[in-house]
PDB file of C-alpha atoms (C1' of nucleotides) in Angstrom:
ATOM      1  CA  UNK A1308      42.448  28.881  39.845  1.00 56.00           C
ATOM      2  CA  UNK A1309      43.421  28.168  36.331  1.00 85.00           C
ATOM      3  CA  UNK A1310      41.573  30.140  33.710  1.00 93.00           C
ATOM      4  CA  UNK A1311      43.660  31.842  31.028  1.00 95.00           C
ATOM      5  CA  UNK A1312      44.574  34.869  33.109  1.00 95.00           C
ATOM      6  CA  UNK A1313      46.373  32.622  35.597  1.00 94.00           C
ATOM      7  CA  UNK A1314      48.440  31.021  32.867  1.00 96.00           C
ATOM      8  CA  UNK A1315      49.492  34.379  31.459  1.00 96.00           C
ATOM      9  CA  UNK A1316      50.522  35.458  34.937  1.00 95.00           C
ATOM     10  CA  UNK A1317      52.549  32.290  35.267  1.00 96.00           C
ATOM     11  CA  UNK A1318      54.333  32.950  31.978  1.00 96.00           C
ATOM     12  CA  UNK A1319      55.381  36.371  33.234  1.00 96.00           C
ATOM     13  CA  UNK A1320      56.319  35.010  36.634  1.00 96.00           C
ATOM     14  CA  UNK A1321      58.604  32.374  35.101  1.00 97.00           C
ATOM     15  CA  UNK A1322      60.190  34.902  32.750  1.00 97.00           C
ATOM     16  CA  UNK A1323      60.900  37.318  35.578  1.00 97.00           C
ATOM     17  CA  UNK A1324      62.472  34.704  37.788  1.00 97.00           C
ATOM     18  CA  UNK A1325      64.233  32.306  35.469  1.00 97.00           C
ATOM     19  CA  UNK A1326      64.798  33.779  32.004  1.00 97.00           C
ATOM     20  CA  UNK A1327      68.296  34.141  30.638  1.00 96.00           C
ATOM     21  CA  UNK A1328      70.107  32.129  33.289  1.00 95.00           C
ATOM     22  CA  UNK A1329      70.780  28.443  33.764  1.00 97.00           C
ATOM     23  CA  UNK A1330      68.022  26.736  35.722  1.00 97.00           C
ATOM     24  CA  UNK A1331      68.317  23.723  37.946  1.00 97.00           C
ATOM     25  CA  UNK A1332      65.509  21.389  36.934  1.00 97.00           C
ATOM     26  CA  UNK A1333      64.295  18.257  38.644  1.00 95.00           C
ATOM     27  CA  UNK A1334      61.172  16.232  39.323  1.00 95.00           C
ATOM     28  CA  UNK A1335      61.080  15.179  42.983  1.00 93.00           C
ATOM     29  CA  UNK A1336      58.008  13.078  42.272  1.00 90.00           C
ATOM     30  CA  UNK A1337      59.819  11.338  39.411  1.00 91.00           C
ATOM     31  CA  UNK A1338      57.159  11.495  36.719  1.00 92.00           C
ATOM     32  CA  UNK A1339      59.095  14.092  34.731  1.00 94.00           C
ATOM     33  CA  UNK A1340      62.542  12.915  35.778  1.00 94.00           C
ATOM     34  CA  UNK A1341      63.916  11.898  32.368  1.00 93.00           C
ATOM     35  CA  UNK A1342      63.024  15.219  30.765  1.00 95.00           C
ATOM     36  CA  UNK A1343      64.208  17.143  33.816  1.00 96.00           C
ATOM     37  CA  UNK A1344      67.622  15.535  33.503  1.00 96.00           C
ATOM     38  CA  UNK A1345      67.872  16.795  29.916  1.00 96.00           C
ATOM     39  CA  UNK A1346      66.785  20.294  30.921  1.00 97.00           C
ATOM     40  CA  UNK A1347      68.890  20.647  34.058  1.00 97.00           C
ATOM     41  CA  UNK A1348      71.357  23.508  33.732  1.00 97.00           C
ATOM     42  CA  UNK A1349      69.860  24.936  30.543  1.00 97.00           C
ATOM     43  CA  UNK A1350      68.787  28.589  30.475  1.00 97.00           C
ATOM     44  CA  UNK A1351      65.113  29.445  30.200  1.00 97.00           C
ATOM     45  CA  UNK A1352      64.781  31.352  26.941  1.00 97.00           C
ATOM     46  CA  UNK A1353      61.046  31.931  26.689  1.00 96.00           C
ATOM     47  CA  UNK A1354      57.794  31.551  28.600  1.00 96.00           C
ATOM     48  CA  UNK A1355      54.551  31.795  26.675  1.00 95.00           C
ATOM     49  CA  UNK A1356      50.864  31.294  27.353  1.00 96.00           C
ATOM     50  CA  UNK A1357      48.302  30.181  24.777  1.00 95.00           C
ATOM     51  CA  UNK A1358      44.914  29.993  26.408  1.00 95.00           C
ATOM     52  CA  UNK A1359      45.336  27.620  29.338  1.00 96.00           C
ATOM     53  CA  UNK A1360      48.587  26.152  27.999  1.00 96.00           C
ATOM     54  CA  UNK A1361      51.960  27.276  29.311  1.00 96.00           C
ATOM     55  CA  UNK A1362      55.190  26.698  27.389  1.00 96.00           C
ATOM     56  CA  UNK A1363      58.615  27.121  28.945  1.00 97.00           C
ATOM     57  CA  UNK A1364      61.309  27.325  26.272  1.00 97.00           C
ATOM     58  CA  UNK A1365      64.622  25.600  26.920  1.00 96.00           C
ATOM     59  CA  UNK A1366      66.124  25.631  23.433  1.00 90.00           C
ATOM     60  CA  UNK A1367      67.736  23.522  22.106  1.00 91.00           C
ATOM     61  CA  UNK A1368      66.270  20.812  24.362  1.00 93.00           C
ATOM     62  CA  UNK A1369      62.668  21.839  23.730  1.00 95.00           C
ATOM     63  CA  UNK A1370      59.578  23.236  25.393  1.00 96.00           C
ATOM     64  CA  UNK A1371      58.057  22.199  28.679  1.00 96.00           C
ATOM     65  CA  UNK A1372      54.330  22.074  27.978  1.00 96.00           C
ATOM     66  CA  UNK A1373      52.266  22.575  31.121  1.00 96.00           C
ATOM     67  CA  UNK A1374      48.507  22.382  31.448  1.00 95.00           C
ATOM     68  CA  UNK A1375      47.236  22.759  35.002  1.00 94.00           C
ATOM     69  CA  UNK A1376      43.863  21.146  34.454  1.00 92.00           C
ATOM     70  CA  UNK A1377      41.533  21.462  37.376  1.00 88.00           C
ATOM     71  CA  UNK A1378      43.986  20.924  40.202  1.00 87.00           C
ATOM     72  CA  UNK A1379      47.373  22.040  38.994  1.00 92.00           C
ATOM     73  CA  UNK A1380      49.251  24.724  40.897  1.00 93.00           C
ATOM     74  CA  UNK A1381      52.580  26.493  40.758  1.00 95.00           C
ATOM     75  CA  UNK A1382      54.203  27.893  43.866  1.00 94.00           C
ATOM     76  CA  UNK A1383      57.178  30.264  43.896  1.00 95.00           C
ATOM     77  CA  UNK A1384      59.638  31.140  46.602  1.00 95.00           C
ATOM     78  CA  UNK A1385      63.125  32.246  47.433  1.00 95.00           C
ATOM     79  CA  UNK A1386      65.998  30.138  48.713  1.00 94.00           C
ATOM     80  CA  UNK A1387      66.507  27.997  50.541  1.00 94.00           C
ATOM     81  CA  UNK A1388      64.639  25.508  48.364  1.00 93.00           C
ATOM     82  CA  UNK A1389      62.351  23.642  50.753  1.00 92.00           C
ATOM     83  CA  UNK A1390      62.544  19.897  51.119  1.00 90.00           C
ATOM     84  CA  UNK A1391      59.917  18.378  48.804  1.00 89.00           C
ATOM     85  CA  UNK A1392      56.559  17.962  50.484  1.00 87.00           C
ATOM     86  CA  UNK A1393      53.942  15.935  48.638  1.00 86.00           C
ATOM     87  CA  UNK A1394      53.993  15.320  44.914  1.00 90.00           C
ATOM     88  CA  UNK A1395      56.125  17.840  43.035  1.00 93.00           C
ATOM     89  CA  UNK A1396      56.117  17.137  39.306  1.00 94.00           C
ATOM     90  CA  UNK A1397      58.549  19.861  38.296  1.00 96.00           C
ATOM     91  CA  UNK A1398      60.884  22.011  40.296  1.00 96.00           C
ATOM     92  CA  UNK A1399      62.948  24.898  38.961  1.00 97.00           C
ATOM     93  CA  UNK A1400      65.601  26.792  40.846  1.00 97.00           C
ATOM     94  CA  UNK A1401      68.381  29.318  40.469  1.00 97.00           C
ATOM     95  CA  UNK A1402      70.261  31.259  43.108  1.00 97.00           C
ATOM     96  CA  UNK A1403      67.385  33.689  43.664  1.00 97.00           C
ATOM     97  CA  UNK A1404      64.149  31.753  43.080  1.00 97.00           C
ATOM     98  CA  UNK A1405      62.481  28.375  43.047  1.00 96.00           C
ATOM     99  CA  UNK A1406      59.178  27.057  41.737  1.00 96.00           C
ATOM    100  CA  UNK A1407      57.146  23.903  42.353  1.00 95.00           C
ATOM    101  CA  UNK A1408      54.531  22.483  39.996  1.00 95.00           C
ATOM    102  CA  UNK A1409      51.938  20.137  41.497  1.00 93.00           C
ATOM    103  CA  UNK A1410      49.015  18.194  40.081  1.00 91.00           C
ATOM    104  CA  UNK A1411      49.171  19.264  36.438  1.00 93.00           C
ATOM    105  CA  UNK A1412      47.023  17.664  33.792  1.00 92.00           C
ATOM    106  CA  UNK A1413      50.032  17.858  31.459  1.00 94.00           C
ATOM    107  CA  UNK A1414      53.760  18.327  31.974  1.00 95.00           C
ATOM    108  CA  UNK A1415      55.673  17.099  28.954  1.00 95.00           C
ATOM    109  CA  UNK A1416      58.627  17.928  26.763  1.00 95.00           C
ATOM    110  CA  UNK A1417      57.655  19.156  23.277  1.00 95.00           C
ATOM    111  CA  UNK A1418      59.434  20.023  20.059  1.00 94.00           C
ATOM    112  CA  UNK A1419      58.859  23.305  18.235  1.00 94.00           C
ATOM    113  CA  UNK A1420      56.511  21.475  15.876  1.00 93.00           C
ATOM    114  CA  UNK A1421      54.517  19.922  18.701  1.00 93.00           C
ATOM    115  CA  UNK A1422      54.186  23.268  20.413  1.00 94.00           C
ATOM    116  CA  UNK A1423      52.961  24.851  17.183  1.00 93.00           C
ATOM    117  CA  UNK A1424      50.434  22.050  16.778  1.00 93.00           C
ATOM    118  CA  UNK A1425      48.994  22.708  20.234  1.00 94.00           C
ATOM    119  CA  UNK A1426      48.663  26.411  19.470  1.00 93.00           C
ATOM    120  CA  UNK A1427      47.155  25.684  16.062  1.00 93.00           C
ATOM    121  CA  UNK A1428      44.220  23.771  17.463  1.00 93.00           C
ATOM    122  CA  UNK A1429      43.317  26.590  19.847  1.00 95.00           C
ATOM    123  CA  UNK A1430      40.989  29.458  19.045  1.00 95.00           C
ATOM    124  CA  UNK A1431      42.064  33.069  19.511  1.00 96.00           C
ATOM    125  CA  UNK A1432      43.162  33.968  23.040  1.00 97.00           C
ATOM    126  CA  UNK A1433      41.740  37.309  24.229  1.00 97.00           C
ATOM    127  CA  UNK A1434      44.966  37.878  26.148  1.00 97.00           C
ATOM    128  CA  UNK A1435      47.262  37.549  23.144  1.00 96.00           C
ATOM    129  CA  UNK A1436      48.124  40.465  20.901  1.00 95.00           C
ATOM    130  CA  UNK A1437      48.108  38.140  17.869  1.00 93.00           C
ATOM    131  CA  UNK A1438      44.527  36.953  18.498  1.00 96.00           C
ATOM    132  CA  UNK A1439      42.185  37.028  15.514  1.00 95.00           C
ATOM    133  CA  UNK A1440      38.625  37.356  16.853  1.00 95.00           C
ATOM    134  CA  UNK A1441      37.235  36.768  13.340  1.00 96.00           C
ATOM    135  CA  UNK A1442      38.186  33.109  13.660  1.00 95.00           C
ATOM    136  CA  UNK A1443      36.003  32.837  16.755  1.00 96.00           C
ATOM    137  CA  UNK A1444      33.148  34.695  15.096  1.00 97.00           C
ATOM    138  CA  UNK A1445      33.191  32.312  12.144  1.00 96.00           C
ATOM    139  CA  UNK A1446      32.761  29.387  14.516  1.00 95.00           C
ATOM    140  CA  UNK A1447      30.111  31.064  16.666  1.00 96.00           C
ATOM    141  CA  UNK A1448      28.028  32.460  13.830  1.00 96.00           C
ATOM    142  CA  UNK A1449      27.741  29.122  12.029  1.00 95.00           C
ATOM    143  CA  UNK A1450      27.185  26.856  15.012  1.00 94.00           C
ATOM    144  CA  UNK A1451      23.985  25.378  16.339  1.00 92.00           C
ATOM    145  CA  UNK A1452      25.724  24.747  19.664  1.00 93.00           C
ATOM    146  CA  UNK A1453      24.829  26.899  22.643  1.00 94.00           C
ATOM    147  CA  UNK A1454      26.923  30.038  23.078  1.00 96.00           C
ATOM    148  CA  UNK A1455      27.680  28.898  26.625  1.00 95.00           C
ATOM    149  CA  UNK A1456      29.209  25.720  25.238  1.00 94.00           C
ATOM    150  CA  UNK A1457      31.082  27.509  22.452  1.00 95.00           C
ATOM    151  CA  UNK A1458      32.735  29.916  24.885  1.00 95.00           C
ATOM    152  CA  UNK A1459      34.111  26.967  26.860  1.00 94.00           C
ATOM    153  CA  UNK A1460      35.402  25.260  23.706  1.00 95.00           C
ATOM    154  CA  UNK A1461      39.120  26.031  23.586  1.00 95.00           C
ATOM    155  CA  UNK A1462      39.080  25.612  19.810  1.00 95.00           C
ATOM    156  CA  UNK A1463      36.680  28.554  19.597  1.00 96.00           C
ATOM    157  CA  UNK A1464      38.130  30.884  22.230  1.00 96.00           C
ATOM    158  CA  UNK A1465      41.251  29.926  24.180  1.00 96.00           C
ATOM    159  CA  UNK A1466      41.583  30.708  27.850  1.00 96.00           C
ATOM    160  CA  UNK A1467      37.951  31.215  28.825  1.00 96.00           C
ATOM    161  CA  UNK A1468      36.825  28.976  31.689  1.00 95.00           C
ATOM    162  CA  UNK A1469      33.634  28.494  33.617  1.00 94.00           C
ATOM    163  CA  UNK A1470      33.797  31.823  35.455  1.00 94.00           C
ATOM    164  CA  UNK A1471      34.525  34.105  32.492  1.00 95.00           C
ATOM    165  CA  UNK A1472      31.970  32.169  30.428  1.00 95.00           C
ATOM    166  CA  UNK A1473      29.192  32.752  32.933  1.00 95.00           C
ATOM    167  CA  UNK A1474      30.130  36.338  33.679  1.00 96.00           C
ATOM    168  CA  UNK A1475      30.595  37.658  30.151  1.00 97.00           C
ATOM    169  CA  UNK A1476      27.233  36.219  29.084  1.00 97.00           C
ATOM    170  CA  UNK A1477      25.587  37.828  32.089  1.00 97.00           C
ATOM    171  CA  UNK A1478      27.188  41.197  31.381  1.00 97.00           C
ATOM    172  CA  UNK A1479      25.760  41.155  27.863  1.00 98.00           C
ATOM    173  CA  UNK A1480      22.334  39.757  28.687  1.00 97.00           C
ATOM    174  CA  UNK A1481      22.864  36.618  26.626  1.00 97.00           C
ATOM    175  CA  UNK A1482      21.155  33.369  27.604  1.00 97.00           C
ATOM    176  CA  UNK A1483      23.905  30.720  27.617  1.00 95.00           C
ATOM    177  CA  UNK A1484      21.541  28.299  25.845  1.00 95.00           C
ATOM    178  CA  UNK A1485      21.125  30.522  22.795  1.00 95.00           C
ATOM    179  CA  UNK A1486      22.594  28.899  19.690  1.00 95.00           C
ATOM    180  CA  UNK A1487      25.772  30.558  18.484  1.00 95.00           C
ATOM    181  CA  UNK A1488      24.298  31.319  15.093  1.00 95.00           C
ATOM    182  CA  UNK A1489      21.506  33.298  16.759  1.00 96.00           C
ATOM    183  CA  UNK A1490      23.994  35.637  18.418  1.00 97.00           C
ATOM    184  CA  UNK A1491      24.263  38.804  16.371  1.00 97.00           C
ATOM    185  CA  UNK A1492      27.604  40.189  15.405  1.00 97.00           C
ATOM    186  CA  UNK A1493      27.401  43.304  17.561  1.00 98.00           C
ATOM    187  CA  UNK A1494      26.650  41.217  20.636  1.00 97.00           C
ATOM    188  CA  UNK A1495      29.503  38.845  19.885  1.00 97.00           C
ATOM    189  CA  UNK A1496      31.932  41.717  19.292  1.00 97.00           C
ATOM    190  CA  UNK A1497      30.914  43.282  22.584  1.00 97.00           C
ATOM    191  CA  UNK A1498      31.454  39.947  24.376  1.00 97.00           C
ATOM    192  CA  UNK A1499      34.871  39.470  22.808  1.00 97.00           C
ATOM    193  CA  UNK A1500      36.002  42.993  23.662  1.00 97.00           C
ATOM    194  CA  UNK A1501      34.701  42.545  27.175  1.00 97.00           C
ATOM    195  CA  UNK A1502      36.679  39.317  27.533  1.00 97.00           C
ATOM    196  CA  UNK A1503      39.801  41.183  26.474  1.00 97.00           C
ATOM    197  CA  UNK A1504      39.142  43.824  29.138  1.00 97.00           C
ATOM    198  CA  UNK A1505      38.063  41.444  31.905  1.00 96.00           C
ATOM    199  CA  UNK A1506      40.867  38.963  31.349  1.00 96.00           C
ATOM    200  CA  UNK A1507      43.533  41.680  31.189  1.00 96.00           C
ATOM    201  CA  UNK A1508      42.174  42.949  34.468  1.00 95.00           C
ATOM    202  CA  UNK A1509      42.348  39.361  35.733  1.00 94.00           C
ATOM    203  CA  UNK A1510      46.028  39.203  34.779  1.00 95.00           C
ATOM    204  CA  UNK A1511      46.696  42.506  36.487  1.00 94.00           C
ATOM    205  CA  UNK A1512      44.883  41.675  39.738  1.00 92.00           C
ATOM    206  CA  UNK A1513      45.329  37.910  39.858  1.00 90.00           C
ATOM    207  CA  UNK A1514      41.606  37.373  40.391  1.00 90.00           C
ATOM    208  CA  UNK A1515      38.379  37.516  38.440  1.00 92.00           C
ATOM    209  CA  UNK A1516      36.322  40.634  39.087  1.00 92.00           C
ATOM    210  CA  UNK A1517      33.373  41.232  36.812  1.00 95.00           C
ATOM    211  CA  UNK A1518      30.933  43.335  38.820  1.00 94.00           C
ATOM    212  CA  UNK A1519      30.493  46.872  37.540  1.00 95.00           C
ATOM    213  CA  UNK A1520      31.016  49.624  40.119  1.00 93.00           C
ATOM    214  CA  UNK A1521      27.287  50.443  40.264  1.00 94.00           C
ATOM    215  CA  UNK A1522      26.437  46.866  41.288  1.00 92.00           C
ATOM    216  CA  UNK A1523      29.026  46.324  43.983  1.00 86.00           C
ATOM    217  CA  UNK A1524      27.809  45.729  47.534  1.00 80.00           C
ATOM    218  CA  UNK A1525      29.229  49.139  48.487  1.00 82.00           C
ATOM    219  CA  UNK A1526      27.174  50.898  45.809  1.00 85.00           C
ATOM    220  CA  UNK A1527      23.907  49.058  46.393  1.00 83.00           C
ATOM    221  CA  UNK A1528      24.012  48.670  50.161  1.00 80.00           C
ATOM    222  CA  UNK A1529      23.604  44.903  49.889  1.00 74.00           C
ATOM    223  CA  UNK A1530      25.597  42.776  52.295  1.00 68.00           C
ATOM    224  CA  UNK A1531      29.048  41.982  50.932  1.00 65.00           C
ATOM    225  CA  UNK A1532      29.570  38.454  49.658  1.00 62.00           C
ATOM    226  CA  UNK A1533      32.434  36.084  50.149  1.00 53.00           C
ATOM    227  CA  UNK A1534      33.425  34.208  47.005  1.00 57.00           C
ATOM    228  CA  UNK A1535      35.766  31.339  47.584  1.00 58.00           C
ATOM    229  CA  UNK A1536      37.403  31.791  44.212  1.00 62.00           C
ATOM    230  CA  UNK A1537      38.487  35.214  45.343  1.00 65.00           C
ATOM    231  CA  UNK A1538      36.654  37.717  43.137  1.00 79.00           C
ATOM    232  CA  UNK A1539      33.457  39.709  42.762  1.00 88.00           C
ATOM    233  CA  UNK A1540      31.082  38.100  40.283  1.00 93.00           C
ATOM    234  CA  UNK A1541      27.447  38.351  39.184  1.00 94.00           C
ATOM    235  CA  UNK A1542      26.334  34.741  38.768  1.00 94.00           C
ATOM    236  CA  UNK A1543      29.177  32.237  39.035  1.00 93.00           C
ATOM    237  CA  UNK A1544      28.417  29.832  41.913  1.00 91.00           C
ATOM    238  CA  UNK A1545      25.603  32.069  43.119  1.00 92.00           C
ATOM    239  CA  UNK A1546      22.779  29.613  42.405  1.00 91.00           C
ATOM    240  CA  UNK A1547      19.576  30.550  44.221  1.00 91.00           C
ATOM    241  CA  UNK A1548      20.976  33.852  45.450  1.00 90.00           C
ATOM    242  CA  UNK A1549      19.437  37.143  44.302  1.00 92.00           C
ATOM    243  CA  UNK A1550      20.768  38.594  41.066  1.00 94.00           C
ATOM    244  CA  UNK A1551      22.844  41.695  41.758  1.00 93.00           C
ATOM    245  CA  UNK A1552      20.863  43.583  39.106  1.00 95.00           C
ATOM    246  CA  UNK A1553      17.237  42.338  39.146  1.00 95.00           C
ATOM    247  CA  UNK A1554      17.197  40.468  42.479  1.00 93.00           C
ATOM    248  CA  UNK A1555      15.655  37.390  40.875  1.00 94.00           C
ATOM    249  CA  UNK A1556      17.201  34.039  41.769  1.00 94.00           C
ATOM    250  CA  UNK A1557      20.335  32.987  39.888  1.00 94.00           C
ATOM    251  CA  UNK A1558      19.776  29.719  38.012  1.00 94.00           C
ATOM    252  CA  UNK A1559      22.119  26.786  37.613  1.00 93.00           C
ATOM    253  CA  UNK A1560      22.227  23.681  35.450  1.00 92.00           C
ATOM    254  CA  UNK A1561      24.701  20.943  34.666  1.00 90.00           C
ATOM    255  CA  UNK A1562      25.690  21.354  31.023  1.00 88.00           C
ATOM    256  CA  UNK A1563      28.302  19.088  29.458  1.00 84.00           C
ATOM    257  CA  UNK A1564      29.410  18.020  32.926  1.00 85.00           C
ATOM    258  CA  UNK A1565      30.066  21.619  34.000  1.00 91.00           C
ATOM    259  CA  UNK A1566      28.030  23.861  36.252  1.00 92.00           C
ATOM    260  CA  UNK A1567      26.442  26.689  34.342  1.00 94.00           C
ATOM    261  CA  UNK A1568      25.087  29.802  36.079  1.00 95.00           C
ATOM    262  CA  UNK A1569      22.886  32.541  34.679  1.00 96.00           C
ATOM    263  CA  UNK A1570      20.068  34.931  35.544  1.00 96.00           C
ATOM    264  CA  UNK A1571      16.926  33.956  33.601  1.00 96.00           C
ATOM    265  CA  UNK A1572      15.496  37.453  33.904  1.00 97.00           C
ATOM    266  CA  UNK A1573      18.581  39.386  32.834  1.00 98.00           C
ATOM    267  CA  UNK A1574      19.501  36.766  30.211  1.00 97.00           C
ATOM    268  CA  UNK A1575      16.118  35.849  28.682  1.00 95.00           C
ATOM    269  CA  UNK A1576      15.707  33.246  25.983  1.00 87.00           C
TER     270      UNK A1576
ATOM    271  C1'  DA B1350      38.333   9.625  58.535  1.00 76.20           C
ATOM    272  C1'  DG B1351      36.164  10.030  54.561  1.00 76.20           C
ATOM    273  C1'  DG B1352      33.193  11.830  50.885  1.00 76.20           C
ATOM    274  C1'  DG B1353      32.073  15.358  47.628  1.00 76.20           C
ATOM    275  C1'  DC B1354      33.428  18.757  44.866  1.00 76.20           C
ATOM    276  C1'  DA B1355      36.187  22.295  41.856  1.00 76.20           C
ATOM    277  C1'  DT B1356      38.056  27.775  37.753  1.00 76.20           C
ATOM    278  C1'  DG B1357      39.978  21.262  32.598  1.00 76.20           C
ATOM    279  C1'  DG B1358      40.391  18.298  29.133  1.00 76.20           C
ATOM    280  C1'  DG B1359      41.518  13.879  26.731  1.00 76.20           C
ATOM    281  C1'  DC B1360      39.706   9.682  25.685  1.00 76.20           C
ATOM    282  C1'  DA B1361      36.705   5.433  25.450  1.00 76.20           C
ATOM    283  C1'  DT B1362      32.135   4.180  24.686  1.00 76.20           C
TER     284       DT B1362
ATOM    285  C1'  DT C 665      27.982  10.636  28.463  1.00 76.20           C
ATOM    286  C1'  DG C 666      31.031   9.271  31.729  1.00 76.20           C
ATOM    287  C1'  DC C 667      35.617   7.950  33.346  1.00 76.20           C
ATOM    288  C1'  DC C 668      40.206   9.186  34.461  1.00 76.20           C
ATOM    289  C1'  DC C 669      43.897  12.137  35.867  1.00 76.20           C
ATOM    290  C1'  DC C 670      45.189  12.775  40.752  1.00 76.20           C
ATOM    291  C1'  DT C 671      45.252  17.948  44.380  1.00 76.20           C
ATOM    292  C1'  DG C 672      43.285  20.509  47.971  1.00 76.20           C
ATOM    293  C1'  DC C 673      39.601  22.126  50.535  1.00 76.20           C
ATOM    294  C1'  DC C 674      35.269  21.974  52.868  1.00 76.20           C
ATOM    295  C1'  DC C 675      31.716  19.452  54.852  1.00 76.20           C
ATOM    296  C1'  DT C 676      29.803  15.643  57.532  1.00 76.20           C
ATOM    297  C1'  DG C 677      29.946  12.320  61.025  1.00 76.20           C
TER     298       DG C 677
END
DNA sequence: AGGGCATGGGCAT
DNA sequence: TGCCCCTGCCCTG
């Protein structure tokens, strides 16, 4: 379930389990074997998330740059380290913990400079203390592109995925098709601050919950829903179902090869 | 058993 | 715009 909150959780999880001690590193699948051999036995010195990118620091060898893409997953456990099942790109282990990385879009060794270059092409990350939301506003306020597209552009805002995109626009009554430059500053600021809040909550809980207390099934008496991504949301993957606020049908459209969801009544043009 | 699909993103065209 | 990467899950048959 890799939006930015997952990656920040993974950074913390790696730090807690592996930082400061030598780590056994291998690549049972073999695709990362050469790098793993260089890293094996080195201590993990840092684990950082920038948007959806995870960097594991093994100075002086370098950084392991991980991007989960759509399918990637990391599993953790305690010894004994299980026999490899399926395709494990990267495996870490010490005497107390192990991890297995499967199906990543990216798993590569990077230099300091390469890591900085990846970070430099990303927009501000609502989950990072060093984020500069003005950079995002400059892009949004001068762009003819739809706000729904801009929010998914990692060079504008880093870490937002399809769920946070849909949900934050719903929460602020913004039609995803509205051009960025027609979004006023107050609305944008409210969206940014809401992303900070929602994504921090996502890090804390490990799931995406965006429904305000007054709209939960408990509060409204509506039947509870089951969301297969594991959280309570207003519009994401609820096409055709009644809006939790106005009861009109939630709309969906394929935009830039991604499913977009919104409520036409609550988010008018 | 097999197809479709998914919370991403780089790249060719 | 669409293909590829290459995993897991859910549905159909």
